[in-house]
PDB file of C-alpha atoms in Angstrom:
ATOM      1  CA  MET U 105     112.426  24.277 197.324  1.00  0.00           C
ATOM      2  CA  ILE U 106     109.926  24.152 194.634  1.00  0.00           C
ATOM      3  CA  TYR U 107     109.953  21.963 191.606  1.00  0.00           C
ATOM      4  CA  ARG U 108     107.851  23.177 188.706  1.00  0.00           C
ATOM      5  CA  PHE U 109     106.674  20.927 186.013  1.00  0.00           C
ATOM      6  CA  ARG U 110     104.577  20.762 182.843  1.00  0.00           C
ATOM      7  CA  ALA U 111     102.310  17.623 182.623  1.00  0.00           C
ATOM      8  CA  ILE U 112     101.438  16.878 178.722  1.00  0.00           C
ATOM      9  CA  LEU U 113      98.798  14.883 177.340  1.00  0.00           C
ATOM     10  CA  ASP U 114     100.381  12.590 175.153  1.00  0.00           C
ATOM     11  CA  HIS U 115      98.204  12.462 171.902  1.00  0.00           C
ATOM     12  CA  ASP U 116      98.369  12.919 168.393  1.00  0.00           C
ATOM     13  CA  SER U 117      96.294  16.485 168.271  1.00  0.00           C
ATOM     14  CA  LYS U 118      97.099  19.809 166.843  1.00  0.00           C
ATOM     15  CA  GLU U 119      95.756  21.248 169.918  1.00  0.00           C
ATOM     16  CA  ASP U 120      98.122  21.966 173.392  1.00  0.00           C
ATOM     17  CA  ILE U 121      96.765  20.326 176.356  1.00  0.00           C
ATOM     18  CA  PHE U 122      98.969  20.999 179.395  1.00  0.00           C
ATOM     19  CA  ARG U 123      99.152  22.030 182.816  1.00  0.00           C
ATOM     20  CA  ASP U 124     102.190  23.545 184.748  1.00  0.00           C
ATOM     21  CA  ILE U 125     102.196  22.192 188.648  1.00  0.00           C
ATOM     22  CA  GLU U 126     104.650  24.023 191.443  1.00  0.00           C
ATOM     23  CA  ILE U 127     105.330  21.178 194.258  1.00  0.00           C
ATOM     24  CA  ARG U 128     107.798  20.713 197.199  1.00  0.00           C
ATOM     25  CA  LYS U 129     110.239  18.431 196.298  1.00  0.00           C
ATOM     26  CA  THR U 130     109.762  16.770 199.753  1.00  0.00           C
ATOM     27  CA  ASP U 131     106.075  16.138 198.534  1.00  0.00           C
ATOM     28  CA  THR U 132     105.321  12.581 197.396  1.00  0.00           C
ATOM     29  CA  PHE U 133     104.558  11.045 194.234  1.00  0.00           C
ATOM     30  CA  GLU U 134     100.885  10.466 196.051  1.00  0.00           C
ATOM     31  CA  ASP U 135     100.692  14.384 196.269  1.00  0.00           C
ATOM     32  CA  LEU U 136     101.682  14.770 192.836  1.00  0.00           C
ATOM     33  CA  PHE U 137      99.292  12.298 191.460  1.00  0.00           C
ATOM     34  CA  ASN U 138      96.241  14.208 193.193  1.00  0.00           C
ATOM     35  CA  VAL U 139      97.174  17.349 191.692  1.00  0.00           C
ATOM     36  CA  LEU U 140      97.821  16.276 188.085  1.00  0.00           C
ATOM     37  CA  THR U 141      94.308  14.261 188.209  1.00  0.00           C
ATOM     38  CA  GLN U 142      92.197  17.266 189.393  1.00  0.00           C
ATOM     39  CA  SER U 143      93.916  19.601 187.023  1.00  0.00           C
ATOM     40  CA  PHE U 144      92.996  17.583 183.816  1.00  0.00           C
ATOM     41  CA  GLY U 145      89.338  16.815 185.684  1.00  0.00           C
ATOM     42  CA  PHE U 146      89.609  12.933 186.738  1.00  0.00           C
ATOM     43  CA  ASP U 147      88.182  12.064 189.968  1.00  0.00           C
ATOM     44  CA  GLY U 148      91.493   9.824 190.919  1.00  0.00           C
ATOM     45  CA  SER U 149      89.476   6.572 191.366  1.00  0.00           C
ATOM     46  CA  GLU U 150      91.869   5.136 188.683  1.00  0.00           C
ATOM     47  CA  MET U 151      94.994   2.745 188.899  1.00  0.00           C
ATOM     48  CA  ALA U 152      97.585   4.935 187.875  1.00  0.00           C
ATOM     49  CA  SER U 153     101.579   4.728 187.896  1.00  0.00           C
ATOM     50  CA  PHE U 154     104.499   6.953 187.112  1.00  0.00           C
ATOM     51  CA  TYR U 155     107.544   5.763 185.425  1.00  0.00           C
ATOM     52  CA  VAL U 156     110.886   7.325 185.679  1.00  0.00           C
ATOM     53  CA  SER U 157     111.739   8.196 181.766  1.00  0.00           C
ATOM     54  CA  ASN U 158     115.321   8.894 179.810  1.00  0.00           C
ATOM     55  CA  ASP U 159     115.386  11.674 177.211  1.00  0.00           C
ATOM     56  CA  GLU U 160     113.810   9.257 174.654  1.00  0.00           C
ATOM     57  CA  TRP U 161     110.498   8.951 176.591  1.00  0.00           C
ATOM     58  CA  HIS U 162     111.396   5.329 176.993  1.00  0.00           C
ATOM     59  CA  GLN U 163     109.623   3.988 180.039  1.00  0.00           C
ATOM     60  CA  GLY U 164     111.592   2.850 183.028  1.00  0.00           C
ATOM     61  CA  GLN U 165     111.100   2.336 186.977  1.00  0.00           C
ATOM     62  CA  GLU U 166     107.349   2.223 188.226  1.00  0.00           C
ATOM     63  CA  ILE U 167     106.196   4.211 190.955  1.00  0.00           C
ATOM     64  CA  ALA U 168     102.258   2.912 191.305  1.00  0.00           C
ATOM     65  CA  LEU U 169      99.632   4.046 193.301  1.00  0.00           C
ATOM     66  CA  PHE U 170      98.765   0.654 194.964  1.00  0.00           C
ATOM     67  CA  ASP U 171     101.083  -2.310 195.319  1.00  0.00           C
ATOM     68  CA  MET U 172      99.896  -5.073 193.185  1.00  0.00           C
ATOM     69  CA  GLY U 173     101.864  -7.772 194.644  1.00  0.00           C
ATOM     70  CA  GLU U 174     103.568  -8.239 191.669  1.00  0.00           C
ATOM     71  CA  ASN U 175     106.686  -6.514 191.446  1.00  0.00           C
ATOM     72  CA  GLU U 176     108.973  -6.441 194.861  1.00  0.00           C
ATOM     73  CA  ASP U 177     111.189  -3.685 193.518  1.00  0.00           C
ATOM     74  CA  ILE U 178     108.158  -1.708 193.519  1.00  0.00           C
ATOM     75  CA  ARG U 179     108.118   1.911 194.396  1.00  0.00           C
ATOM     76  CA  LEU U 180     104.970   3.324 195.787  1.00  0.00           C
ATOM     77  CA  MET U 181     103.718   6.994 195.001  1.00  0.00           C
ATOM     78  CA  ASN U 182     102.802   7.478 199.142  1.00  0.00           C
ATOM     79  CA  GLU U 183     106.520   6.480 200.048  1.00  0.00           C
ATOM     80  CA  THR U 184     107.996   7.522 198.000  1.00  0.00           C
ATOM     81  CA  THR U 185     109.304  11.738 197.688  1.00  0.00           C
ATOM     82  CA  ILE U 186     109.398  13.671 194.478  1.00  0.00           C
ATOM     83  CA  GLU U 187     113.151  14.784 195.114  1.00  0.00           C
ATOM     84  CA  ASP U 188     113.788  10.742 195.537  1.00  0.00           C
ATOM     85  CA  VAL U 189     113.617  10.298 192.088  1.00  0.00           C
ATOM     86  CA  VAL U 190     113.569  13.738 190.212  1.00  0.00           C
ATOM     87  CA  ASP U 191     116.550  16.075 190.109  1.00  0.00           C
ATOM     88  CA  GLU U 192     118.387  18.228 187.438  1.00  0.00           C
ATOM     89  CA  ASP U 193     119.523  14.754 185.732  1.00  0.00           C
ATOM     90  CA  GLN U 194     116.518  13.024 185.953  1.00  0.00           C
ATOM     91  CA  THR U 195     113.656  15.411 184.703  1.00  0.00           C
ATOM     92  CA  LYS U 196     111.162  13.408 182.609  1.00  0.00           C
ATOM     93  CA  LEU U 197     108.550  11.065 184.124  1.00  0.00           C
ATOM     94  CA  ILE U 198     105.635   9.186 182.207  1.00  0.00           C
ATOM     95  CA  PHE U 199     102.310   9.371 183.994  1.00  0.00           C
ATOM     96  CA  ILE U 200      99.837   6.981 183.260  1.00  0.00           C
ATOM     97  CA  TYR U 201      96.167   7.400 184.572  1.00  0.00           C
ATOM     98  CA  ASP U 202      93.272   4.450 183.830  1.00  0.00           C
ATOM     99  CA  PHE U 203      94.950   1.612 182.670  1.00  0.00           C
ATOM    100  CA  LEU U 204      91.955   0.519 180.835  1.00  0.00           C
ATOM    101  CA  ASN U 205      91.855   4.035 178.922  1.00  0.00           C
ATOM    102  CA  MET U 206      95.534   4.480 179.108  1.00  0.00           C
ATOM    103  CA  TRP U 207      95.491   8.025 179.281  1.00  0.00           C
ATOM    104  CA  THR U 208      99.057   9.169 179.355  1.00  0.00           C
ATOM    105  CA  PHE U 209     100.674  11.844 179.856  1.00  0.00           C
ATOM    106  CA  LEU U 210     104.670  13.063 179.557  1.00  0.00           C
ATOM    107  CA  VAL U 211     105.645  15.561 182.925  1.00  0.00           C
ATOM    108  CA  GLU U 212     109.206  17.102 182.911  1.00  0.00           C
ATOM    109  CA  LEU U 213     110.598  19.117 185.661  1.00  0.00           C
ATOM    110  CA  GLY U 214     110.993  22.796 184.001  1.00  0.00           C
ATOM    111  CA  GLU U 215     112.229  24.666 187.252  1.00  0.00           C
ATOM    112  CA  ILE U 216     113.653  24.273 190.657  1.00  0.00           C
ATOM    113  CA  ALA U 217     112.769  27.565 192.487  1.00  0.00           C
ATOM    114  CA  GLU U 218     112.577  28.824 196.087  1.00  0.00           C
ATOM    115  CA  GLU U 219     109.199  28.355 197.525  1.00  0.00           C
ATOM    116  CA  ALA U 220     107.019  31.912 197.643  1.00  0.00           C
ATOM    117  CA  GLN U 221     105.787  32.886 200.756  1.00  0.00           C
ATOM    118  CA  GLY U 222     102.296  33.115 201.224  1.00  0.00           C
ATOM    119  CA  THR U 223     101.737  30.309 198.070  1.00  0.00           C
ATOM    120  CA  ASP U 224     100.319  27.218 199.063  1.00  0.00           C
ATOM    121  CA  TYR U 225     101.764  24.076 197.349  1.00  0.00           C
ATOM    122  CA  PRO U 226     100.947  22.384 195.537  1.00  0.00           C
ATOM    123  CA  ASN U 227      99.744  25.055 192.895  1.00  0.00           C
ATOM    124  CA  LEU U 228      98.402  24.855 189.646  1.00  0.00           C
ATOM    125  CA  MET U 229     100.078  27.674 187.635  1.00  0.00           C
ATOM    126  CA  PHE U 230      98.562  27.385 183.978  1.00  0.00           C
ATOM    127  CA  VAL U 231      96.159  25.517 182.012  1.00  0.00           C
ATOM    128  CA  CYS U 232      96.204  25.430 178.702  1.00  0.00           C
ATOM    129  CA  GLY U 233      93.559  22.997 176.543  1.00  0.00           C
ATOM    130  CA  GLN U 234      90.251  20.686 177.563  1.00  0.00           C
ATOM    131  CA  VAL U 235      90.770  16.985 178.130  1.00  0.00           C
ATOM    132  CA  PRO U 236      88.461  15.117 175.414  1.00  0.00           C
ATOM    133  CA  SER U 237      85.711  13.328 176.916  1.00  0.00           C
ATOM    134  CA  GLN U 238      87.733   9.883 175.321  1.00  0.00           C
ATOM    135  CA  VAL U 239      91.432   9.599 175.300  1.00  0.00           C
ATOM    136  CA  PRO U 240      92.514  10.186 172.015  1.00  0.00           C
ATOM    137  CA  GLU U 241      93.832   7.872 169.550  1.00  0.00           C
ATOM    138  CA  LYS U 242      97.934   7.686 169.032  1.00  0.00           C
ATOM    139  CA  GLN U 243      99.423   6.727 165.813  1.00  0.00           C
ATOM    140  CA  PHE U 244     102.164   5.025 165.729  1.00  0.00           C
ATOM    141  CA  GLU U 245     104.544   4.344 162.914  1.00  0.00           C
ATOM    142  CA  ALA U 246     104.994   0.864 161.109  1.00  0.00           C
ATOM    143  CA  ASP U 247     108.274  -0.768 161.813  1.00  0.00           C
ATOM    144  CA  GLN U 248     110.303  -1.243 158.498  1.00  0.00           C
ATOM    145  CA  SER U 249     112.101  -3.697 159.517  1.00  0.00           C
ATOM    146  CA  PHE U 250     108.969  -6.205 159.412  1.00  0.00           C
ATOM    147  CA  ASP U 251     107.041  -6.183 156.047  1.00  0.00           C
ATOM    148  CA  HIS U 252     103.845  -7.303 155.627  1.00  0.00           C
ATOM    149  CA  ASP U 253     103.383  -7.529 152.170  1.00  0.00           C
ATOM    150  CA  ASN U 254     106.945  -9.149 151.600  1.00  0.00           C
ATOM    151  CA  ASP U 255     106.784 -12.005 154.356  1.00  0.00           C
ATOM    152  CA  ASN U 256     106.625 -14.526 151.477  1.00  0.00           C
ATOM    153  CA  TYR U 257     103.861 -16.369 153.841  1.00  0.00           C
ATOM    154  CA  ARG U 258     100.279 -17.005 153.027  1.00  0.00           C
ATOM    155  CA  LEU U 259      97.419 -18.468 155.056  1.00  0.00           C
ATOM    156  CA  ASP U 260      96.997 -20.911 152.416  1.00  0.00           C
ATOM    157  CA  ASP U 261     100.194 -22.053 153.052  1.00  0.00           C
ATOM    158  CA  TYR U 262      99.704 -23.151 156.828  1.00  0.00           C
ATOM    159  CA  ASP U 263     100.121 -26.583 156.227  1.00  0.00           C
ATOM    160  CA  GLU U 264     103.945 -25.998 154.629  1.00  0.00           C
ATOM    161  CA  LEU U 265     105.612 -24.121 157.670  1.00  0.00           C
ATOM    162  CA  ASN U 266     106.263 -27.161 159.233  1.00  0.00           C
ATOM    163  CA  PHE U 267     104.691 -26.783 162.404  1.00  0.00           C
ATOM    164  CA  ASP U 268     103.641 -29.634 165.073  1.00  0.00           C
ATOM    165  CA  GLU U 269      99.844 -28.243 165.380  1.00  0.00           C
ATOM    166  CA  HIS U 270      99.697 -31.104 168.422  1.00  0.00           C
ATOM    167  CA  TRP U 271     102.967 -30.329 170.257  1.00  0.00           C
ATOM    168  CA  ASN U 272     101.102 -30.448 173.560  1.00  0.00           C
TER     169      ASN U 272
END
């Protein structure tokens, strides 16, 4: 069986930038990493991780390119097949490439299909848009529950905050 994914660059721009990819469900996340980085024009030399995601695109369990020794429960791309994580009920992934620049992609399973004879997989099916030379800035909505203008504190009031600056 073939999984058809759409990977969309998560950015605040009017131009759509995405790739449609076919890959065998038995391929690993490292195979998916390779086809994604190549299809978006990256050399694949930077750290990267996939994250299982829910319908609201919240970041879940990590599937890392390398084991950095920070988490014992980490899954590795070269040891994890796509079908181990993705199915008809779990269709969304977040892919982050280059942790210094944080290229972020929303990856979603669009279809499960039969393998076509004569087609090499992974297969880049469709390309839309060009990746910018620098990571696009993201616009974040302000948290309305924390009003900076009405917090009733001023820097001049530091002495009145009842804070022991020599606590240690």
